[in-house]
C-alpha positions as YAML, in Angstrom:
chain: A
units: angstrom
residues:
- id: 1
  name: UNK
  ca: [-234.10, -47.61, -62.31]
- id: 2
  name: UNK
  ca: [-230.32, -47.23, -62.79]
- id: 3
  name: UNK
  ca: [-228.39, -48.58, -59.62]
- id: 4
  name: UNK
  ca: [-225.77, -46.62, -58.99]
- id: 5
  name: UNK
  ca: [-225.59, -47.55, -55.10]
- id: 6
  name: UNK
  ca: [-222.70, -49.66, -53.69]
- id: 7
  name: UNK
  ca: [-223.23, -52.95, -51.92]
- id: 8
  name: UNK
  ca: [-222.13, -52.16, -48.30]
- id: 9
  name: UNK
  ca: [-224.09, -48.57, -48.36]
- id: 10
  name: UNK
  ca: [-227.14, -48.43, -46.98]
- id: 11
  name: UNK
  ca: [-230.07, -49.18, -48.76]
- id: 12
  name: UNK
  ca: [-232.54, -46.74, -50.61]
- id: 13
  name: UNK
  ca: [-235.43, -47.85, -49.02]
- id: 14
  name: UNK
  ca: [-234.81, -46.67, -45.19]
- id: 15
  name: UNK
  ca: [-234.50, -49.94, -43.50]
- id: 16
  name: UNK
  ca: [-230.55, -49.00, -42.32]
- id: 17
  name: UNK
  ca: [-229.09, -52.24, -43.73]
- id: 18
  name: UNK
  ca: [-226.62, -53.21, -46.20]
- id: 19
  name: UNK
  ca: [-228.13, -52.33, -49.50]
- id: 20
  name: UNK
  ca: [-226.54, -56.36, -50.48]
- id: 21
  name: UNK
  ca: [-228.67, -57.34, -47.67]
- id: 22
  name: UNK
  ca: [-231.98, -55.75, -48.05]
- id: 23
  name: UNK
  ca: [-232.55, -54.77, -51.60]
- id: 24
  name: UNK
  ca: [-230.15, -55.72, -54.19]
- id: 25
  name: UNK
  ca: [-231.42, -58.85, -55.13]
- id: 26
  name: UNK
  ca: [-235.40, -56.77, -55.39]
- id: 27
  name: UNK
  ca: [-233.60, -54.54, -57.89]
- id: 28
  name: UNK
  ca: [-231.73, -57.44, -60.12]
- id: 29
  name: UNK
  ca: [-235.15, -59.53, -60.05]
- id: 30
  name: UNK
  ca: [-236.58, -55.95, -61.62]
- id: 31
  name: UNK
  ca: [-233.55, -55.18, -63.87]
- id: 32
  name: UNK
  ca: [-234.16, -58.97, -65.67]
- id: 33
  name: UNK
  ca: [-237.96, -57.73, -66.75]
- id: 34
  name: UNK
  ca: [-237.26, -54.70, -67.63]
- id: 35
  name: UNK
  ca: [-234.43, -56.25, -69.99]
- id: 36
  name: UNK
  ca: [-237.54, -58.27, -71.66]
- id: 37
  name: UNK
  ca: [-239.15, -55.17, -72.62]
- id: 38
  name: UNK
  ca: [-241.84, -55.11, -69.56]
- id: 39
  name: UNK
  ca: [-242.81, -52.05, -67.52]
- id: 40
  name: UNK
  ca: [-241.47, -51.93, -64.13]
- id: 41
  name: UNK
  ca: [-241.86, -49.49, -61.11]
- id: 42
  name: UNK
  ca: [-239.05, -47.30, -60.00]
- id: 43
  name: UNK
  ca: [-237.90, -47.10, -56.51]
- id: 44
  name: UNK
  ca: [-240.54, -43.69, -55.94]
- id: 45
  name: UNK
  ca: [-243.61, -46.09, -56.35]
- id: 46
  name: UNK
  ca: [-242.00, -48.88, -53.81]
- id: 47
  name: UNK
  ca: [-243.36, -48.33, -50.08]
- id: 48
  name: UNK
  ca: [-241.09, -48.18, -47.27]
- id: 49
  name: UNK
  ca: [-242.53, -50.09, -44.31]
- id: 50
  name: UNK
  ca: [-242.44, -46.82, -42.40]
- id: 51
  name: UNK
  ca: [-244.28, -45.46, -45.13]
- id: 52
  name: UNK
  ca: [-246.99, -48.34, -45.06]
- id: 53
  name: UNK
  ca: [-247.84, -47.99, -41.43]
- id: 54
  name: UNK
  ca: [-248.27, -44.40, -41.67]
- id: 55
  name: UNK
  ca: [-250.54, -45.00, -45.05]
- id: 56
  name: UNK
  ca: [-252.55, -48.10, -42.83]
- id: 57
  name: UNK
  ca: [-253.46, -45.26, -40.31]
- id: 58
  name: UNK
  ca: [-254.83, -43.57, -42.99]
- id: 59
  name: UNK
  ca: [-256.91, -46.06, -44.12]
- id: 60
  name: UNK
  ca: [-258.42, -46.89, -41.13]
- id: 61
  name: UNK
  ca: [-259.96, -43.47, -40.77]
- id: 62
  name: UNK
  ca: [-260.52, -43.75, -44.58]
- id: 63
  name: UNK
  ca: [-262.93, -47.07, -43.20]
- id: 64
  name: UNK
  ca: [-264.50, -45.45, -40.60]
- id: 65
  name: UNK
  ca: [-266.00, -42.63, -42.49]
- id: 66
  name: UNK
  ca: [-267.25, -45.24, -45.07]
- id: 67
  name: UNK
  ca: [-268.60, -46.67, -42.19]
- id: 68
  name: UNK
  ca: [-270.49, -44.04, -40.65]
- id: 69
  name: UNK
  ca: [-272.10, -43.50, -44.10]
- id: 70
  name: UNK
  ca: [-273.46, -46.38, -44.51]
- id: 71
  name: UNK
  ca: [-275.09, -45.93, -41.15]
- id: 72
  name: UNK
  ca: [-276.59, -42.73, -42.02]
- id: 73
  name: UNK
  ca: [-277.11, -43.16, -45.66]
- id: 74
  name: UNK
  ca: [-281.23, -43.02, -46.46]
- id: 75
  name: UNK
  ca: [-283.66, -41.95, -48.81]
- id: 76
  name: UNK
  ca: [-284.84, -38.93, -48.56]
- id: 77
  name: UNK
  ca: [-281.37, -37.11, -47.41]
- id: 78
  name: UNK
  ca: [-279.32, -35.14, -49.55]
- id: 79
  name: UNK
  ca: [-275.90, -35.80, -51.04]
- id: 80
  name: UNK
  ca: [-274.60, -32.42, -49.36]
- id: 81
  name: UNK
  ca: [-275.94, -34.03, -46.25]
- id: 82
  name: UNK
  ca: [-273.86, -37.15, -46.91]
- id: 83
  name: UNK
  ca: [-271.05, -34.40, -47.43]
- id: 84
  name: UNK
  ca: [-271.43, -33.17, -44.21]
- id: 85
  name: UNK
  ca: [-271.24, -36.30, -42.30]
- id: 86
  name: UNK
  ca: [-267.90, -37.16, -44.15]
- id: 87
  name: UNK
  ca: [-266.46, -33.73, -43.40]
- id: 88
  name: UNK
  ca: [-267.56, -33.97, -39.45]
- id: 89
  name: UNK
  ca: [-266.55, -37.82, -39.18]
- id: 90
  name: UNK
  ca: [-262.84, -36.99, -40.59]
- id: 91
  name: UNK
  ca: [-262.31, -34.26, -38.90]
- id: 92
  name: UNK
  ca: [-263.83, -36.19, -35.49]
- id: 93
  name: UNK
  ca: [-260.46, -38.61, -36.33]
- id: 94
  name: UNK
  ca: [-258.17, -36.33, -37.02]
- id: 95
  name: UNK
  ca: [-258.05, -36.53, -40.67]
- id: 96
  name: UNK
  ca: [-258.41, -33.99, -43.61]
- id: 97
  name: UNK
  ca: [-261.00, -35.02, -46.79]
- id: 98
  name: UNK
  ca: [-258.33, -35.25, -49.74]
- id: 99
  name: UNK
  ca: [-260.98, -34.25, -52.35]
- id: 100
  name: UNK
  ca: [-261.77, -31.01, -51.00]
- id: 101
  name: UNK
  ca: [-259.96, -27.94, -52.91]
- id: 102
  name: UNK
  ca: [-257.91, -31.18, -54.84]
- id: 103
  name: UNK
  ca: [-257.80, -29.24, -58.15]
- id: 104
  name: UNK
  ca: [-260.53, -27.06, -57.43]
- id: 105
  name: UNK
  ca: [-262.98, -29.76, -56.17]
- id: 106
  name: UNK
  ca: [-265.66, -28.02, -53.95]
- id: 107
  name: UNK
  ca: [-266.80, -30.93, -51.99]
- id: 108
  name: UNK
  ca: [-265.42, -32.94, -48.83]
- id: 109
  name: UNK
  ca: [-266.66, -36.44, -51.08]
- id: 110
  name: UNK
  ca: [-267.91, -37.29, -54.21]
- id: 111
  name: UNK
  ca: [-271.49, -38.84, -54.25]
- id: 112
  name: UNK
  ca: [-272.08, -40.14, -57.84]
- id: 113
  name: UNK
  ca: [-275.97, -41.35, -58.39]
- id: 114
  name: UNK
  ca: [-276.92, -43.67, -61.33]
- id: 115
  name: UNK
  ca: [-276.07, -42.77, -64.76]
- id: 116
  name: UNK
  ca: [-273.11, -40.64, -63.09]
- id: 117
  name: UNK
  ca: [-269.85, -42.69, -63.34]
- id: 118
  name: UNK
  ca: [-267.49, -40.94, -61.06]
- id: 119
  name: UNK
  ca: [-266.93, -36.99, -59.47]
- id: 120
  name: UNK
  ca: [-270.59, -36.13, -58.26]
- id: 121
  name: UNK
  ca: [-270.46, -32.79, -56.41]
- id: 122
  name: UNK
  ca: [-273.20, -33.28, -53.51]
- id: 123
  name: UNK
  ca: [-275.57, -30.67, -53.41]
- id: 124
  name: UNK
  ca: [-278.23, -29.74, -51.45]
- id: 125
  name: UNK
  ca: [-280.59, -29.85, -54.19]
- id: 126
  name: UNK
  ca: [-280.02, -34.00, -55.05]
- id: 127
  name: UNK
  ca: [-281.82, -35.93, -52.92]
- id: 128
  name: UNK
  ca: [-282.09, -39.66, -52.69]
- id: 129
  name: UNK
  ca: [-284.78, -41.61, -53.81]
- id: 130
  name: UNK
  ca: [-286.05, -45.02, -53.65]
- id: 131
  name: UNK
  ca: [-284.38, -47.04, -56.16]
- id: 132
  name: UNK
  ca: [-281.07, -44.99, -56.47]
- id: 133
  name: UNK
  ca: [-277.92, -46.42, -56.71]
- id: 134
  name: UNK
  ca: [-274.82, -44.28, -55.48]
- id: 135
  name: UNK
  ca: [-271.48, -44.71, -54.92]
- id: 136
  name: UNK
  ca: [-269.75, -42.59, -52.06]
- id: 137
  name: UNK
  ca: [-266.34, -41.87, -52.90]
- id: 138
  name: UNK
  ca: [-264.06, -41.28, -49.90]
- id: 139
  name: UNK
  ca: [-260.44, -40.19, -49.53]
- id: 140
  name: UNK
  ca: [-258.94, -39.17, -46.55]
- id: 141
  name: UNK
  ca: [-254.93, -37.30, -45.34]
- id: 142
  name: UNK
  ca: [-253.63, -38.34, -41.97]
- id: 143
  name: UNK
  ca: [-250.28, -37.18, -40.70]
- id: 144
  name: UNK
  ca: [-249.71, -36.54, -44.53]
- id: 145
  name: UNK
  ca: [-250.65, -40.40, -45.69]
- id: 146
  name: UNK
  ca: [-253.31, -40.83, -48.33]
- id: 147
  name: UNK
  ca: [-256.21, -43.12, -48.32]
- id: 148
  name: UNK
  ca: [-259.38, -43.67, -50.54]
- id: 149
  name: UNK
  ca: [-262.07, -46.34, -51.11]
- id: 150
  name: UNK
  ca: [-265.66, -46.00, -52.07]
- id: 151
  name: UNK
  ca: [-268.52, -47.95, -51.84]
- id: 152
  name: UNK
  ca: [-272.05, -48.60, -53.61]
- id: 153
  name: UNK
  ca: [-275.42, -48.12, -51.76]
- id: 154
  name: UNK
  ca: [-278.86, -49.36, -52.85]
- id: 155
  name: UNK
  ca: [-281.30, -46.82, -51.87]
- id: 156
  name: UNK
  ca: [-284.78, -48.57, -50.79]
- id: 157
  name: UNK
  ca: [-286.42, -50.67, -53.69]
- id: 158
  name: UNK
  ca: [-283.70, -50.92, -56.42]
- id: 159
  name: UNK
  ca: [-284.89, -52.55, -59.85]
- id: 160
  name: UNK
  ca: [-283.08, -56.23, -60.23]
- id: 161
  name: UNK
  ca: [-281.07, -54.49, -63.17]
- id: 162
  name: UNK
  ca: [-279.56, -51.89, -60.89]
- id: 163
  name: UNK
  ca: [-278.82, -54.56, -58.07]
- id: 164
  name: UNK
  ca: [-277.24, -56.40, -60.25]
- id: 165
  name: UNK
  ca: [-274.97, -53.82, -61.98]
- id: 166
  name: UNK
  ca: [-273.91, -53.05, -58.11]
- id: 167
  name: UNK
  ca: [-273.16, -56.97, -57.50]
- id: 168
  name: UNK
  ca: [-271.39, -58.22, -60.25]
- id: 169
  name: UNK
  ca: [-268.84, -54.78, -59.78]
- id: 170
  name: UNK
  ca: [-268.44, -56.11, -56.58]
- id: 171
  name: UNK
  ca: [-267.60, -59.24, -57.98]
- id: 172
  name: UNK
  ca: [-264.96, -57.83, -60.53]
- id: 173
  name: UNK
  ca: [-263.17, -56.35, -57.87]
- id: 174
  name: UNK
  ca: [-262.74, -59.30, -55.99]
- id: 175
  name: UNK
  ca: [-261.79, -61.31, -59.30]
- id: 176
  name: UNK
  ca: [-259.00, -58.37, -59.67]
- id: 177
  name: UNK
  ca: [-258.23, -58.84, -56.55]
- id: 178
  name: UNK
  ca: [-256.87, -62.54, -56.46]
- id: 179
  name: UNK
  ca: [-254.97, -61.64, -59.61]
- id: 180
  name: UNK
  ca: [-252.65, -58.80, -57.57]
- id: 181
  name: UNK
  ca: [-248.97, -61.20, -56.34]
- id: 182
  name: UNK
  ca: [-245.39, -59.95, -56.82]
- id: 183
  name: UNK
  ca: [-243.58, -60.63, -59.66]
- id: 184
  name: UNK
  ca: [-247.15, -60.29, -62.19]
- id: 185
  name: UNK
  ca: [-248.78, -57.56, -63.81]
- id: 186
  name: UNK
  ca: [-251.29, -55.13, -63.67]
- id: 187
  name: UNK
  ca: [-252.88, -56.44, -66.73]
- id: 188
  name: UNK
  ca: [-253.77, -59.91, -65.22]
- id: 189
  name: UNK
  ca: [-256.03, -58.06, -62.61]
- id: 190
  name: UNK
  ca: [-257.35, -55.80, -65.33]
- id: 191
  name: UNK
  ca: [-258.11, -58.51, -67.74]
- id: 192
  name: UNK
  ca: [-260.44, -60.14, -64.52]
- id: 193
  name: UNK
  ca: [-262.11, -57.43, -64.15]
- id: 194
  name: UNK
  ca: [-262.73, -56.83, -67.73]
- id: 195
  name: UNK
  ca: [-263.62, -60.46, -68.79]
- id: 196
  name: UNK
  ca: [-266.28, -60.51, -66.12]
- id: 197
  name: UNK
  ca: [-267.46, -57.55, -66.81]
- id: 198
  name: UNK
  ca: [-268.36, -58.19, -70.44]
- id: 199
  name: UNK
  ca: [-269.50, -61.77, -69.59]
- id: 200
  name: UNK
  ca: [-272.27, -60.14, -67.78]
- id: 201
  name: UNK
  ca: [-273.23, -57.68, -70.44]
- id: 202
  name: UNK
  ca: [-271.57, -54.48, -69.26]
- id: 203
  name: UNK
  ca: [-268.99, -52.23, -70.29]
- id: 204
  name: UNK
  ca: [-265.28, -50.77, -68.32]
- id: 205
  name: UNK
  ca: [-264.80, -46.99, -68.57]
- id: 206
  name: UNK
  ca: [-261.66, -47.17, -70.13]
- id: 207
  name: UNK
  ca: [-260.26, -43.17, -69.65]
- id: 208
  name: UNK
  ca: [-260.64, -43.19, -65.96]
- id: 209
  name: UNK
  ca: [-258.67, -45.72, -64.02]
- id: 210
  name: UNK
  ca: [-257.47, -46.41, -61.19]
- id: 211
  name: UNK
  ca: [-253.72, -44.83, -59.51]
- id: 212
  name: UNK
  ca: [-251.16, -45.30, -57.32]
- id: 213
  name: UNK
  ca: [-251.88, -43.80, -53.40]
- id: 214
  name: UNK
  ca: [-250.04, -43.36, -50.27]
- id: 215
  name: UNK
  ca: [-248.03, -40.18, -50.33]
- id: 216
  name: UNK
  ca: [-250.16, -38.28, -52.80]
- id: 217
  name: UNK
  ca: [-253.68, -38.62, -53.94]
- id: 218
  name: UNK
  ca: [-252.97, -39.68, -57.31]
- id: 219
  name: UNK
  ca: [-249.42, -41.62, -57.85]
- id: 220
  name: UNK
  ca: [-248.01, -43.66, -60.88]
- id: 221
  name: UNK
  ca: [-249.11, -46.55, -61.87]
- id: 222
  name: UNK
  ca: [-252.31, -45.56, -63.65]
- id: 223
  name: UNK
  ca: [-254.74, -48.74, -63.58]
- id: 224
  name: UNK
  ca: [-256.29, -49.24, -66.66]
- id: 225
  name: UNK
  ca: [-259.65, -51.73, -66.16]
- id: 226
  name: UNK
  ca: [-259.45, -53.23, -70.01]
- id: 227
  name: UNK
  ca: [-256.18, -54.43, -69.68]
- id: 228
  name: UNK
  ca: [-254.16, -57.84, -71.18]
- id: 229
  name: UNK
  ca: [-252.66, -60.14, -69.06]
- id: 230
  name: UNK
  ca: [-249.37, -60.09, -68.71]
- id: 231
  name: UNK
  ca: [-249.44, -56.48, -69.88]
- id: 232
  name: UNK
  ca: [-248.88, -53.20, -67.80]
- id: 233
  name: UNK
  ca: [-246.96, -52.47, -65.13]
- id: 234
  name: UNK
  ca: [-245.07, -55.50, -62.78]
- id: 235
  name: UNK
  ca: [-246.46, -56.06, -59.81]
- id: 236
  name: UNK
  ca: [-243.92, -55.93, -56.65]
- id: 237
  name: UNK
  ca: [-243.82, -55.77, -53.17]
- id: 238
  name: UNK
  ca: [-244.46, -52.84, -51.47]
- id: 239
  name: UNK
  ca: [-246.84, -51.10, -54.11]
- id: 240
  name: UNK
  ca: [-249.91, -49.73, -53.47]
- id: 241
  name: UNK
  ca: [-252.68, -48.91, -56.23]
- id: 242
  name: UNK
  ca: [-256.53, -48.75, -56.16]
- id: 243
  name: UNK
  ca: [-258.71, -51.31, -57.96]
- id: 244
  name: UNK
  ca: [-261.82, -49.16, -58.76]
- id: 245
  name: UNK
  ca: [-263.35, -50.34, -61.89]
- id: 246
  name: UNK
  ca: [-266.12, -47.89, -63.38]
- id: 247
  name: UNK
  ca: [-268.31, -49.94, -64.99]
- id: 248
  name: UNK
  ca: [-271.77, -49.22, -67.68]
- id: 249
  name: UNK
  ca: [-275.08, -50.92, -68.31]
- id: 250
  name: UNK
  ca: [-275.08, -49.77, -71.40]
- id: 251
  name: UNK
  ca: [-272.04, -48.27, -73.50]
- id: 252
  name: UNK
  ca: [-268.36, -47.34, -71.79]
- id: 253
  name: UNK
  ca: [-268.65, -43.78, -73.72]
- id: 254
  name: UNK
  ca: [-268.49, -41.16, -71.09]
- id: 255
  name: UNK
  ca: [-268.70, -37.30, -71.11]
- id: 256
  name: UNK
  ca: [-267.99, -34.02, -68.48]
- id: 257
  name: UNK
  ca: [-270.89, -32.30, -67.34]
- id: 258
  name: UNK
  ca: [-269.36, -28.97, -69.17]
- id: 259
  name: UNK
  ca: [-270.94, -26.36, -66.36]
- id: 260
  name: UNK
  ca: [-269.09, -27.87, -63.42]
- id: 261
  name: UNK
  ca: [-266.29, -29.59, -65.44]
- id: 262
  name: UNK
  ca: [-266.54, -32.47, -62.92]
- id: 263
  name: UNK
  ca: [-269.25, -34.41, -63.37]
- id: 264
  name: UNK
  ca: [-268.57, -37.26, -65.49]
- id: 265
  name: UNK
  ca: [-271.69, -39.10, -66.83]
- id: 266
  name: UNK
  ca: [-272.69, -42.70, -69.38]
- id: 267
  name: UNK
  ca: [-273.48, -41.16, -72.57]
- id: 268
  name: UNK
  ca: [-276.35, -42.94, -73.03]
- id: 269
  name: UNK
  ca: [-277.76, -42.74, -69.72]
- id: 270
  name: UNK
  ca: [-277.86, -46.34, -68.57]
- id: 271
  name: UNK
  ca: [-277.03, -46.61, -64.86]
- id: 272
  name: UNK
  ca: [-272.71, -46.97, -64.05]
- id: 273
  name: UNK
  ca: [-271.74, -48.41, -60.85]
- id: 274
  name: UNK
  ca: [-268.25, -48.59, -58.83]
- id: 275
  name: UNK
  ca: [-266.48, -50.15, -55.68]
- id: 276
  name: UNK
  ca: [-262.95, -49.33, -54.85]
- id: 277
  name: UNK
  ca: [-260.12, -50.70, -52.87]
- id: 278
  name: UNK
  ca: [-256.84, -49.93, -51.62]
- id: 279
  name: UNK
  ca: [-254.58, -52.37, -52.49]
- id: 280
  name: UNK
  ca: [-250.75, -53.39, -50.99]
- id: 281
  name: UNK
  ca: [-248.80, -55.71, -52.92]
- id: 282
  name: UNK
  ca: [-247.07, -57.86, -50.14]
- id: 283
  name: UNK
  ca: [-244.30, -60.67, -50.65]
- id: 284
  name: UNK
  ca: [-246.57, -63.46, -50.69]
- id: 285
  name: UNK
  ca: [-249.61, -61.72, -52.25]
- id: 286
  name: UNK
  ca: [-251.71, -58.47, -51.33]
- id: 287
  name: UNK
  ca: [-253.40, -56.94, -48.22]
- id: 288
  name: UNK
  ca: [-256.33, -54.96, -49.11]
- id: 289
  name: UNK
  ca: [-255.68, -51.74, -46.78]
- id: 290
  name: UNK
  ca: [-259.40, -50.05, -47.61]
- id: 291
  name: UNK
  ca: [-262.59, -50.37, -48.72]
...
């Protein structure tokens, strides 16, 4: 992040002040750990508040849809059903559904059930059935912001083993969670969600992470989930990254359903569960902007 700006001009990040007055200071603080070898973000990852508000807008929709699925959700339906409802709630708010034609992705959502970790297509063949876990994976464009949480449902009489699975993830997101202030690192919120994890039995995908969001669906940093504190990227204000920990039963080895190339599934076929957040990194700490 070479500085090449003068004091008195104005500042890269859009707020019309001095850049001496608004961001010089930000950019020294950075310059000293990247000097000690860390890895630090470059201005394109930094949110402008402009940028933020239009990205909060975002996420509120993002909420909303979440929402109305988990009014809706039930055995019995099928995941192109729960499809449906995301498509007609996003475009009832004036959003777009990021996932659908992102890299050829057919769907509106993706609706991954039990042993599959992340990417389910819905269908109108899968239907829900009592005991099902499933996590609904929602991402949403407004006014060209990006958003995207997902959550877990329990569908009627889960097993104590699945309900579990779904609580403790819960549980390592939160523990992530208080780990994300300025000036640490992303590998003090992986290495939460990693150590409680394991201390529970389970195991952290470690090829799919999480990613810088905001402007486009995917953005640097890449989260990694079995992370070192202290490690990773620096945490600073105005970032914004998901925390969306994938995480097995049984073994982390994954594979790609090789027909639809989507799919990803627990190679041994133990049930994988996942929540994910949206996360801003603020001056005094973080402001979780979905979920």
């Amino acid at each position: 992040m070479a500085n090449k700006i003068g004091r008195n001009d104005p500042c890269w990040c859009g707020s019309g002040k001095k850049y001496k007055k608004c961001h010089e200071e930000f950019d020294d603080r950075i310059a000293i750990y990247r000097s000690e070898g860390h890895i630090v973000p470059d201005h394109s990852i930094i949110k402008t508040p402009e940028q933020i508000e239009g990205i909060r807008e975002s996420c509120k929709i993002n909420i909303a849809v979440l929402d109305y699925v988990a009014e809706n959700i039930r055995e019995g339906m099928t995941t192109q059903e729960i499809d449906d409802l995301v498509s007609q709630k996003t475009a009832e708010l004036g959003g777009i559904p990021a996932p659908l034609n992102y890299e050829g992705y057919p769907k509106s959502v993706c609706t991954s059930i039990n042993e599959v970790v992340c990417h389910g297509i819905p269908s109108d063949k899968v239907v829900l059935k009592d005991g099902d876990i499933i996590n609904v994976d929602v991402s949403t464009i407004y006014k060209g912001y990006f958003s995207d949480s997902s959550r877990m449902f329990c569908i009627g009489n889960v097993s104590p083993e699945k309900k579990k699975l779904v609580e403790v993830v819960k549980e390592c997101v939160e523990l992530g969670l208080e780990k994300v202030k300025p000036w640490t690192f992303l590998g003090d919120m992986g290495q939460a969600v990693n150590d409680h994890a394991k201390a529970n039995g389970y195991s952290v995908v470690r090829e799919i992470g999480g990613h810088g969001v905001g402007l486009e669906f995917h953005e640097d940093p890449w989260v990694s989930y079995v992370s070192k504190a202290g490690e990773e990227m620096l945490l600073v204000p105005g970032m914004i990254f998901t925390i969306e920990p994938m995480v097995n039963m049984g073994t982390h080895r994954v594979y790609v359903d090789k027909e639809d190339n989507w799919t990803i599934y627990t190679a041994d076929k133990k049930p994988s569960a996942q929540w994910e957040i949206m996360v801003l990194v603020t001056e005094d700490g973080h402001e979780v902007l979905a979920y």
